[in-house]
PDB file of C-alpha atoms in Angstrom:
ATOM      1  CA  MET A   1     -25.372 -56.964  50.184  1.00  0.00           C
ATOM      2  CA  SER A   2     -24.884 -59.241  47.304  1.00  0.00           C
ATOM      3  CA  ALA A   3     -27.615 -57.327  45.455  1.00  0.00           C
ATOM      4  CA  ASP A   4     -25.673 -54.094  45.861  1.00  0.00           C
ATOM      5  CA  THR A   5     -22.402 -55.531  44.557  1.00  0.00           C
ATOM      6  CA  GLY A   6     -24.167 -57.037  41.566  1.00  0.00           C
ATOM      7  CA  THR A   7     -25.530 -53.673  40.401  1.00  0.00           C
ATOM      8  CA  ASP A   8     -22.311 -51.843  41.176  1.00  0.00           C
ATOM      9  CA  GLU A   9     -20.185 -53.928  38.791  1.00  0.00           C
ATOM     10  CA  PRO A  10     -22.114 -53.024  35.594  1.00  0.00           C
ATOM     11  CA  ASP A  11     -22.217 -49.385  36.690  1.00  0.00           C
ATOM     12  CA  LEU A  12     -18.481 -49.467  37.380  1.00  0.00           C
ATOM     13  CA  ALA A  13     -17.735 -51.065  34.011  1.00  0.00           C
ATOM     14  CA  PHE A  14     -19.965 -48.475  32.285  1.00  0.00           C
ATOM     15  CA  ALA A  15     -18.191 -45.634  34.098  1.00  0.00           C
ATOM     16  CA  LYS A  16     -14.768 -47.020  33.137  1.00  0.00           C
ATOM     17  CA  LYS A  17     -15.877 -47.260  29.510  1.00  0.00           C
ATOM     18  CA  ARG A  18     -17.158 -43.656  29.545  1.00  0.00           C
ATOM     19  CA  SER A  19     -13.948 -42.515  31.198  1.00  0.00           C
ATOM     20  CA  ALA A  20     -11.808 -44.246  28.540  1.00  0.00           C
ATOM     21  CA  GLU A  21     -13.897 -42.655  25.741  1.00  0.00           C
ATOM     22  CA  ALA A  22     -13.562 -39.229  27.353  1.00  0.00           C
ATOM     23  CA  ARG A  23      -9.757 -39.662  27.605  1.00  0.00           C
ATOM     24  CA  GLU A  24      -9.607 -40.615  23.914  1.00  0.00           C
ATOM     25  CA  ARG A  25     -11.632 -37.513  22.962  1.00  0.00           C
ATOM     26  CA  LEU A  26      -9.416 -35.338  25.150  1.00  0.00           C
ATOM     27  CA  ALA A  27      -6.239 -36.816  23.634  1.00  0.00           C
ATOM     28  CA  GLY A  28      -7.625 -36.201  20.135  1.00  0.00           C
ATOM     29  CA  THR A  29      -8.468 -32.617  21.044  1.00  0.00           C
ATOM     30  CA  LEU A  30      -4.973 -32.065  22.450  1.00  0.00           C
ATOM     31  CA  VAL A  31      -3.352 -33.459  19.303  1.00  0.00           C
ATOM     32  CA  GLU A  32      -5.549 -31.190  17.164  1.00  0.00           C
ATOM     33  CA  LEU A  33      -4.690 -28.136  19.292  1.00  0.00           C
ATOM     34  CA  GLN A  34      -0.983 -28.912  19.114  1.00  0.00           C
ATOM     35  CA  ALA A  35      -1.227 -29.171  15.332  1.00  0.00           C
ATOM     36  CA  ARG A  36      -3.124 -25.887  15.084  1.00  0.00           C
ATOM     37  CA  LEU A  37      -0.767 -24.040  17.431  1.00  0.00           C
ATOM     38  CA  ASN A  38       2.354 -25.244  15.629  1.00  0.00           C
ATOM     39  CA  PRO A  39       4.225 -22.097  14.442  1.00  0.00           C
ATOM     40  CA  LYS A  40       4.633 -23.497  10.930  1.00  0.00           C
ATOM     41  CA  ALA A  41       0.924 -24.232  10.698  1.00  0.00           C
ATOM     42  CA  LEU A  42       0.081 -20.755  11.978  1.00  0.00           C
ATOM     43  CA  ALA A  43       2.431 -19.204   9.419  1.00  0.00           C
ATOM     44  CA  ARG A  44       0.906 -21.269   6.590  1.00  0.00           C
ATOM     45  CA  GLU A  45      -2.580 -20.230   7.649  1.00  0.00           C
ATOM     46  CA  ALA A  46      -1.598 -16.552   7.849  1.00  0.00           C
ATOM     47  CA  ILE A  47       0.012 -16.699   4.397  1.00  0.00           C
ATOM     48  CA  GLN A  48      -3.086 -18.309   2.953  1.00  0.00           C
ATOM     49  CA  GLU A  49      -5.303 -15.617   4.474  1.00  0.00           C
ATOM     50  CA  LEU A  50      -3.016 -12.885   3.083  1.00  0.00           C
ATOM     51  CA  LYS A  51      -3.148 -14.456  -0.379  1.00  0.00           C
ATOM     52  CA  GLU A  52      -6.931 -14.576  -0.284  1.00  0.00           C
ATOM     53  CA  ALA A  53      -7.146 -10.976   0.925  1.00  0.00           C
ATOM     54  CA  GLY A  54      -4.729  -9.841  -1.802  1.00  0.00           C
ATOM     55  CA  GLN A  55      -6.725 -11.623  -4.477  1.00  0.00           C
ATOM     56  CA  GLU A  56      -9.938 -10.042  -3.215  1.00  0.00           C
ATOM     57  CA  MET A  57      -8.356  -6.576  -3.220  1.00  0.00           C
ATOM     58  CA  ALA A  58      -7.066  -7.118  -6.762  1.00  0.00           C
ATOM     59  CA  ARG A  59     -10.534  -8.176  -7.941  1.00  0.00           C
ATOM     60  CA  GLU A  60     -12.128  -5.149  -6.309  1.00  0.00           C
ATOM     61  CA  GLY A  61      -9.483  -2.844  -7.789  1.00  0.00           C
ATOM     62  CA  LEU A  62     -10.042  -4.255 -11.265  1.00  0.00           C
ATOM     63  CA  GLU A  63     -13.796  -3.793 -10.942  1.00  0.00           C
ATOM     64  CA  ALA A  64     -13.305  -0.208  -9.750  1.00  0.00           C
ATOM     65  CA  ALA A  65     -10.952   0.476 -12.674  1.00  0.00           C
ATOM     66  CA  LYS A  66     -13.560  -0.838 -15.089  1.00  0.00           C
ATOM     67  CA  ARG A  67     -16.220   1.403 -13.537  1.00  0.00           C
ATOM     68  CA  HIS A  68     -14.021   4.557 -13.465  1.00  0.00           C
ATOM     69  CA  PRO A  69     -11.394   4.394 -16.243  1.00  0.00           C
ATOM     70  CA  LEU A  70     -10.854   8.171 -16.479  1.00  0.00           C
ATOM     71  CA  THR A  71     -10.201   8.481 -12.767  1.00  0.00           C
ATOM     72  CA  LEU A  72      -7.661   5.683 -13.003  1.00  0.00           C
ATOM     73  CA  ALA A  73      -5.957   7.320 -15.989  1.00  0.00           C
ATOM     74  CA  GLY A  74      -5.764  10.653 -14.139  1.00  0.00           C
ATOM     75  CA  ALA A  75      -4.341   9.050 -11.027  1.00  0.00           C
ATOM     76  CA  ALA A  76      -1.784   7.091 -13.059  1.00  0.00           C
ATOM     77  CA  THR A  77      -0.756  10.275 -14.865  1.00  0.00           C
ATOM     78  CA  ALA A  78      -0.384  12.157 -11.591  1.00  0.00           C
ATOM     79  CA  VAL A  79       1.773   9.395 -10.115  1.00  0.00           C
ATOM     80  CA  GLY A  80       3.869   9.251 -13.294  1.00  0.00           C
ATOM     81  CA  VAL A  81       4.452  13.005 -13.309  1.00  0.00           C
ATOM     82  CA  PHE A  82       5.326  12.935  -9.620  1.00  0.00           C
ATOM     83  CA  LEU A  83       7.850  10.138 -10.096  1.00  0.00           C
ATOM     84  CA  ALA A  84       9.396  11.779 -13.176  1.00  0.00           C
ATOM     85  CA  ARG A  85       9.392  15.350 -11.862  1.00  0.00           C
ATOM     86  CA  LYS A  86      13.175  15.853 -11.930  1.00  0.00           C
ATOM     87  CA  PRO A  87      13.747  14.588 -15.483  1.00  0.00           C
ATOM     88  CA  LEU A  88      10.694  16.540 -16.647  1.00  0.00           C
ATOM     89  CA  SER A  89      11.936  19.765 -15.053  1.00  0.00           C
ATOM     90  CA  LYS A  90      15.344  19.313 -16.713  1.00  0.00           C
ATOM     91  CA  LEU A  91      13.653  18.698 -20.049  1.00  0.00           C
ATOM     92  CA  ILE A  92      11.475  21.783 -19.682  1.00  0.00           C
ATOM     93  CA  SER A  93      14.394  23.982 -18.641  1.00  0.00           C
ATOM     94  CA  GLU A  94      16.516  22.706 -21.554  1.00  0.00           C
ATOM     95  CA  PHE A  95      13.633  23.359 -23.938  1.00  0.00           C
ATOM     96  CA  GLY A  96      13.239  26.876 -22.537  1.00  0.00           C
ATOM     97  CA  GLU A  97      16.982  27.568 -22.884  1.00  0.00           C
ATOM     98  CA  SER A  98      16.983  26.351 -26.477  1.00  0.00           C
ATOM     99  CA  GLN A  99      14.034  28.667 -27.253  1.00  0.00           C
ATOM    100  CA  VAL A 100      15.922  31.631 -25.744  1.00  0.00           C
ATOM    101  CA  GLU A 101      19.031  30.803 -27.792  1.00  0.00           C
ATOM    102  CA  THR A 102      16.952  30.552 -30.956  1.00  0.00           C
ATOM    103  CA  SER A 103      15.232  33.895 -30.368  1.00  0.00           C
ATOM    104  CA  THR A 104      18.606  35.540 -29.564  1.00  0.00           C
ATOM    105  CA  ARG A 105      20.130  34.277 -32.803  1.00  0.00           C
ATOM    106  CA  GLU A 106      17.120  35.515 -34.768  1.00  0.00           C
ATOM    107  CA  ALA A 107      17.267  38.970 -33.142  1.00  0.00           C
ATOM    108  CA  GLY A 108      20.972  39.410 -33.830  1.00  0.00           C
ATOM    109  CA  ALA A 109      24.166  38.329 -32.189  1.00  0.00           C
ATOM    110  CA  GLY A 110      24.897  41.563 -30.274  1.00  0.00           C
ATOM    111  CA  ALA A 111      21.376  42.742 -29.453  1.00  0.00           C
ATOM    112  CA  ASP A 112      19.474  41.492 -26.443  1.00  0.00           C
ATOM    113  CA  ALA A 113      15.892  41.186 -27.658  1.00  0.00           C
ATOM    114  CA  THR A 114      14.474  40.110 -24.305  1.00  0.00           C
ATOM    115  CA  PRO A 115      14.247  42.799 -21.615  1.00  0.00           C
ATOM    116  CA  ALA A 116      15.320  41.863 -18.120  1.00  0.00           C
ATOM    117  CA  PRO A 117      12.384  40.999 -15.868  1.00  0.00           C
ATOM    118  CA  PRO A 118      11.615  43.418 -13.055  1.00  0.00           C
ATOM    119  CA  THR A 119      13.067  42.416  -9.717  1.00  0.00           C
ATOM    120  CA  SER A 120       9.977  43.581  -7.872  1.00  0.00           C
ATOM    121  CA  LEU A 121       6.269  43.231  -8.336  1.00  0.00           C
ATOM    122  CA  THR A 122       5.585  46.920  -7.767  1.00  0.00           C
ATOM    123  CA  LYS A 123       6.374  49.310 -10.605  1.00  0.00           C
ATOM    124  CA  GLU A 124       7.959  51.965  -8.383  1.00  0.00           C
ATOM    125  CA  ARG A 125      10.434  49.558  -6.857  1.00  0.00           C
ATOM    126  CA  ALA A 126      11.222  48.125 -10.266  1.00  0.00           C
ATOM    127  CA  ARG A 127      11.888  51.620 -11.681  1.00  0.00           C
ATOM    128  CA  ALA A 128      14.010  52.588  -8.701  1.00  0.00           C
ATOM    129  CA  ARG A 129      15.989  49.395  -8.962  1.00  0.00           C
ATOM    130  CA  GLY A 130      16.422  49.890 -12.688  1.00  0.00           C
ATOM    131  CA  LYS A 131      17.791  53.434 -12.126  1.00  0.00           C
ATOM    132  CA  ARG A 132      20.321  52.179  -9.602  1.00  0.00           C
ATOM    133  CA  THR A 133      21.633  49.488 -11.877  1.00  0.00           C
ATOM    134  CA  LYS A 134      21.958  51.804 -14.880  1.00  0.00           C
ATOM    135  CA  THR A 135      24.056  54.453 -13.117  1.00  0.00           C
TER     136      THR A 135
END
């Protein structure tokens, strides 16, 4: 029996050593997981990924703009016109009104040089409507 106890002690010491090493590795893994799963760390990582994605998109957009400058200019013009549609329509209507006033002054103060537009697209309806308004 003494032979069995002699071989068991080194095996037991070796097993204890392996067990202690495994616990240390497990504790290290747990600490690492806790650090990774910390909400602040997750937020920092997400922000970093968003920054990198934004930079990549900006680079790709710049390269596309260099390859297709006319398309970019057309798109920018369309967006600008869309955003400024109300001021542009006011400007156009004011310009049109000033042109009408100028042509009226040139034609004479009492005379209306511009005929009234027909109220209908068909000639018969326009004539009939014109007769009703004149009488």
